[in-house]
Short mmCIF file of N, CA and C in Angstrom, two decimals:
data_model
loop_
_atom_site.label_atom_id
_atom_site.label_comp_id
_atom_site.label_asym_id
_atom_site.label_seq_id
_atom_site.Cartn_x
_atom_site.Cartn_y
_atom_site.Cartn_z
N UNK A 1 85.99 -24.98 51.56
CA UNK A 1 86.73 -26.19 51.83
C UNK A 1 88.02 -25.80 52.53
N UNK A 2 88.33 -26.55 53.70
CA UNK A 2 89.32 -26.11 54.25
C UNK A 2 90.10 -27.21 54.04
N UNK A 3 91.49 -27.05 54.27
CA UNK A 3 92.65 -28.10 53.45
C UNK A 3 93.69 -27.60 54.44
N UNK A 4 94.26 -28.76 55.47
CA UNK A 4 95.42 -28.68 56.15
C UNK A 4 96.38 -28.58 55.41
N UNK A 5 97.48 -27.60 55.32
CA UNK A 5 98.49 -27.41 54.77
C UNK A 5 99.86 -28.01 55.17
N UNK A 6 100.31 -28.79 54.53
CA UNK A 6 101.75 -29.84 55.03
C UNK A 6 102.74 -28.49 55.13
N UNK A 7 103.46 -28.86 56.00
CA UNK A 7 104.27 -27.73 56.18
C UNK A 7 105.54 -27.43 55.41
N UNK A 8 105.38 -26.25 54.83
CA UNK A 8 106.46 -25.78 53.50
C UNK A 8 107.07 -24.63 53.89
N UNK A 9 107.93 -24.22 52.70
CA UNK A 9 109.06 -23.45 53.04
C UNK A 9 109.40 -22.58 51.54
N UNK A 10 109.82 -21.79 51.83
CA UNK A 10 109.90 -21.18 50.28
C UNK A 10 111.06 -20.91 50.26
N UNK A 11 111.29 -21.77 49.13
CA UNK A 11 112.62 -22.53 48.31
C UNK A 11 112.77 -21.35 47.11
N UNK A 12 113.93 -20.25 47.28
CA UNK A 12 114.30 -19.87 46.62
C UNK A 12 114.36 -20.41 44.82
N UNK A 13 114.71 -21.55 44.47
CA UNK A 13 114.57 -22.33 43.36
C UNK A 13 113.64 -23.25 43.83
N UNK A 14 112.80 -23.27 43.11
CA UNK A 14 112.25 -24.19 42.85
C UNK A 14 112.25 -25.87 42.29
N UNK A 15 112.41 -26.62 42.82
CA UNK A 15 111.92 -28.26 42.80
C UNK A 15 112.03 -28.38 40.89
N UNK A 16 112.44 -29.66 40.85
CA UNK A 16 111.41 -29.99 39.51
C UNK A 16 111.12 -29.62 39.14
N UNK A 17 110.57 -29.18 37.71
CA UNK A 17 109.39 -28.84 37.68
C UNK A 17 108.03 -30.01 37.10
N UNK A 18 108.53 -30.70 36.95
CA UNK A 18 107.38 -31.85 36.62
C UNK A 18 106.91 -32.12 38.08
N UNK A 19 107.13 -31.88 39.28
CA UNK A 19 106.19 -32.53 40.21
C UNK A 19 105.44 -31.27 40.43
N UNK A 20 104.09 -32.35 41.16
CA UNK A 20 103.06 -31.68 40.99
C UNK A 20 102.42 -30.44 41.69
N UNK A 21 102.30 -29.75 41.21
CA UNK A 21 101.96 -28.06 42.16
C UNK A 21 100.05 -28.48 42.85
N UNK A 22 100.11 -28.02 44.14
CA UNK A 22 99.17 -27.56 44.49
C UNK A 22 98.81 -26.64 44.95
N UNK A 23 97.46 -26.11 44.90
CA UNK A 23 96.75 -24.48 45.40
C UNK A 23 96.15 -25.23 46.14
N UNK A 24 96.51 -24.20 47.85
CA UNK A 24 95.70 -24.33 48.54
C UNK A 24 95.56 -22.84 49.26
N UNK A 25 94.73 -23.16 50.37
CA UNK A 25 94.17 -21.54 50.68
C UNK A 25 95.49 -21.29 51.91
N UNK A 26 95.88 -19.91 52.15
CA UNK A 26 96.88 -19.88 53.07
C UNK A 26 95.70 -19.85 54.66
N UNK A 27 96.90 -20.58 55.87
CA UNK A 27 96.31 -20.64 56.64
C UNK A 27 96.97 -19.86 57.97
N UNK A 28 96.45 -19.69 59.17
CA UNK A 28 96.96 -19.35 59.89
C UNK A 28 98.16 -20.17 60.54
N UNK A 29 99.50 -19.40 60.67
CA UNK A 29 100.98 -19.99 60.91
C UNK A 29 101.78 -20.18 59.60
N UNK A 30 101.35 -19.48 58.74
CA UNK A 30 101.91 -19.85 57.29
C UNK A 30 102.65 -18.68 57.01
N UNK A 31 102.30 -17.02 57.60
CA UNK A 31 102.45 -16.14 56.94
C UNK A 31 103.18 -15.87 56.88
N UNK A 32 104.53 -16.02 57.90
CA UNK A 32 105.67 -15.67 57.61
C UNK A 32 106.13 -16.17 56.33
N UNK A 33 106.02 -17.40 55.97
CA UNK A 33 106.38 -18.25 54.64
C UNK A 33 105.70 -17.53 53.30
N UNK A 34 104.87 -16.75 53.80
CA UNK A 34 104.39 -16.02 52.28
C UNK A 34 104.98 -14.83 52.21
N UNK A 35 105.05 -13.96 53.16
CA UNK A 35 105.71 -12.22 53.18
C UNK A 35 107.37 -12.75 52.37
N UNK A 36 107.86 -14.13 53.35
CA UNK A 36 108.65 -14.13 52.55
C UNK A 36 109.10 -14.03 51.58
N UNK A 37 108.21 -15.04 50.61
CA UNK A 37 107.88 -15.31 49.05
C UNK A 37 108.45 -14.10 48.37
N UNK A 38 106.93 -13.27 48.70
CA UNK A 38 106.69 -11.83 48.16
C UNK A 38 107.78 -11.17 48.32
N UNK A 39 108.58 -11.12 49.35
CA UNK A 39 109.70 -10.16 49.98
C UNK A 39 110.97 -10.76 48.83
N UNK A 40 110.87 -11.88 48.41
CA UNK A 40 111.79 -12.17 47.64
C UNK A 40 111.54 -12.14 46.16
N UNK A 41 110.70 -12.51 46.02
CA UNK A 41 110.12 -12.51 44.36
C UNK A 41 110.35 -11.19 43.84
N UNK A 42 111.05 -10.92 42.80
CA UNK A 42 111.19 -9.53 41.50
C UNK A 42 110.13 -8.99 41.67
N UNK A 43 108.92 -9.67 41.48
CA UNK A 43 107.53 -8.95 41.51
C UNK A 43 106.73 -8.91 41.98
N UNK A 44 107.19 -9.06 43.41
CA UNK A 44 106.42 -8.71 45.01
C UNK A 44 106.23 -7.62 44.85
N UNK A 45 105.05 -7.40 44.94
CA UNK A 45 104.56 -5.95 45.27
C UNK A 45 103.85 -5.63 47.09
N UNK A 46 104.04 -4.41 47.27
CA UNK A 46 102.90 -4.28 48.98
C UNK A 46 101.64 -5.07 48.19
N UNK A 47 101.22 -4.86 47.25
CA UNK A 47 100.11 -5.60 47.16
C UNK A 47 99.83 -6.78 47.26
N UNK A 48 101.07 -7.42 47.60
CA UNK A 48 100.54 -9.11 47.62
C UNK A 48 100.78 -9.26 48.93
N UNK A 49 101.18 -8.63 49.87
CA UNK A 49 101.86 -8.91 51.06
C UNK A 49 100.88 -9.18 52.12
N UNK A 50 100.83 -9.61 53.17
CA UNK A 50 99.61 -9.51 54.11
C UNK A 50 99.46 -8.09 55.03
N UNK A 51 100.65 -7.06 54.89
CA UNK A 51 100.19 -6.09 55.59
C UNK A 51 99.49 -5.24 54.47
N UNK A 52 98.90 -5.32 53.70
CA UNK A 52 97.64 -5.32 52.62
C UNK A 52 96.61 -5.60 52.69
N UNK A 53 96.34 -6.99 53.11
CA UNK A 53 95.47 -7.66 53.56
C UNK A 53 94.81 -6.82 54.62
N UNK A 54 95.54 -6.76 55.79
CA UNK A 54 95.33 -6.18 56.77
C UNK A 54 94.67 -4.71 57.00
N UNK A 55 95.27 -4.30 55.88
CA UNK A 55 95.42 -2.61 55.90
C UNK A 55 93.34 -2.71 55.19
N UNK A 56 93.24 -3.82 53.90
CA UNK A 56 92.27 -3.66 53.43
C UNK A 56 91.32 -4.18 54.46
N UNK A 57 91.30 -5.15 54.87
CA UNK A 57 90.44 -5.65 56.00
C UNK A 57 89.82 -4.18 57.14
N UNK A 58 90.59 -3.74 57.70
CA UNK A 58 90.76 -2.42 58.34
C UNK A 58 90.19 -1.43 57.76
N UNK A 59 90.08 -1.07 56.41
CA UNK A 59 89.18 -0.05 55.93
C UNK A 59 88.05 -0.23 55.30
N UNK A 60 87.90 -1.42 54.84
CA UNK A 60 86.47 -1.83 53.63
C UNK A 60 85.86 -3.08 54.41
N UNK A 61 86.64 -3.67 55.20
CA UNK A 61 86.05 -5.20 55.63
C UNK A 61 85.90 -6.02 54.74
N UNK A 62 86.69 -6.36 52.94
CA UNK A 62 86.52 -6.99 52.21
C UNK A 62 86.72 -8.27 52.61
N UNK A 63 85.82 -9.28 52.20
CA UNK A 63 86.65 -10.62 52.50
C UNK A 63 87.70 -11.45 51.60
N UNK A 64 88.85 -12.06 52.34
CA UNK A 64 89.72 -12.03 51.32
C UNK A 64 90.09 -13.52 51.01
N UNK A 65 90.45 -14.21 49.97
CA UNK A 65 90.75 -15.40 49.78
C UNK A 65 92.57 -15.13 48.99
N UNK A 66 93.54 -16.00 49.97
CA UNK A 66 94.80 -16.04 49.86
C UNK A 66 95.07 -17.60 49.22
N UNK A 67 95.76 -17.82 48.28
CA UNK A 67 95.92 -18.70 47.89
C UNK A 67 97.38 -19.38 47.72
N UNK A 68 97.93 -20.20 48.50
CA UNK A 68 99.55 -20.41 47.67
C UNK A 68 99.42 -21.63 47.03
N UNK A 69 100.39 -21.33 45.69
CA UNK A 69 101.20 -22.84 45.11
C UNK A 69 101.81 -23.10 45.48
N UNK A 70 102.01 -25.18 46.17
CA UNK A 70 103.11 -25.44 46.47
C UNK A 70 103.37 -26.56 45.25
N UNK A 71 104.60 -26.69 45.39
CA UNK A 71 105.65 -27.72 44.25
C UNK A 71 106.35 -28.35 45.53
N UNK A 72 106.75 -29.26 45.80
CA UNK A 72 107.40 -30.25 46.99
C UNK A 72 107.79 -29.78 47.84
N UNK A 73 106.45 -28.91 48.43
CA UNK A 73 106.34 -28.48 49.72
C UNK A 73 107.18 -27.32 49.76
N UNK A 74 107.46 -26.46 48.73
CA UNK A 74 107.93 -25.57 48.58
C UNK A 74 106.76 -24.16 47.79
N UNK A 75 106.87 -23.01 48.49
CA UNK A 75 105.72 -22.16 47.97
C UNK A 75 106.89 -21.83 46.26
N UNK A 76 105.65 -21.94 45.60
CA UNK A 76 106.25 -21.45 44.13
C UNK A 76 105.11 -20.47 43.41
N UNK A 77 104.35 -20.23 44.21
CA UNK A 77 103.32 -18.74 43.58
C UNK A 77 102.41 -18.39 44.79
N UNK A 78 102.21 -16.85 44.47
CA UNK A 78 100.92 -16.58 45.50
C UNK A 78 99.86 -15.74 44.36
N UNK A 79 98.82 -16.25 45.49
CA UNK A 79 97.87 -14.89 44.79
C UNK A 79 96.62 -14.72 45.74
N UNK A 80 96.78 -13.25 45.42
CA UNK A 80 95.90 -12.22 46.74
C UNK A 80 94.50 -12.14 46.30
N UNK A 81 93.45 -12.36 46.80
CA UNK A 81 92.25 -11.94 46.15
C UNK A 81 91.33 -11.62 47.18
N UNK A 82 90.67 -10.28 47.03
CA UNK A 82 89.40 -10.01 47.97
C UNK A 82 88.02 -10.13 46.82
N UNK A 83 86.64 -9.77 47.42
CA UNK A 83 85.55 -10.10 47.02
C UNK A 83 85.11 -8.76 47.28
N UNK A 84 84.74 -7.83 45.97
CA UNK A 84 84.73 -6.72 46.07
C UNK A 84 82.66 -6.29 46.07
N UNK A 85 82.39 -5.99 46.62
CA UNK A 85 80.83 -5.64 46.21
C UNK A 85 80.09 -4.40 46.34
N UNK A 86 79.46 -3.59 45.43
CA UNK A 86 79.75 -2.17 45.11
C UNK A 86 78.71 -2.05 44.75
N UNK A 87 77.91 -0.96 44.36
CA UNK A 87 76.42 -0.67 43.31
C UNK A 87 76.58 -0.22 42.11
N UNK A 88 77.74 -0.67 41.68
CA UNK A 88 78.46 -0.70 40.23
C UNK A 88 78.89 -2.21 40.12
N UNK A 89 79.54 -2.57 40.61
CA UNK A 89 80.01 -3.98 40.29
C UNK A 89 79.39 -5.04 40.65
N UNK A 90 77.70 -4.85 41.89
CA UNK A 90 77.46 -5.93 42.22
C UNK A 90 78.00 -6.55 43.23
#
């Protein structure tokens, strides 16, 4: 499912918190708004970053599903996930 993303910004503090968060998948023109995130968050790691992504794409060809939370159009979480498949794991 693909889901146009309204265009957000990552808001050091965060909004509210009673309004409502959504996950959607990150899309192309977004990424600067996520490295950011990560680049700012305590617990950004290279691992959440997209030159990760990249680096993994480049050696395994995993496919990867990127996900951000937004809260009023503001990113308030990420999370990195590839699809790993192995003759151990399936």
């Amino acid at each position: 499912m693909n889901i146009a993303l309204p265009q957000f910004q990552f808001c050091p503090v965060p909004r509210a918190l009673n309004d409502e968060c959504h996950v959607v998948s990150l899309s192309w023109g977004h990424e600067c708004d996520w490295n950011d995130y990560v680049h700012a968050h305590p617990h950004g790691t290279v691992f959440h970053t997209l030159a990760w992504r990249n680096a993994v794409d480049d050696s395994f060809g995993h496919p990867d599903e990127y996900l951000v939370a937004l809260r009023g159009g503001c990113i308030v979480g990420v999370l990195p996930m590839f699809l790993v498949r192995g003759p151990i794991i399936g």
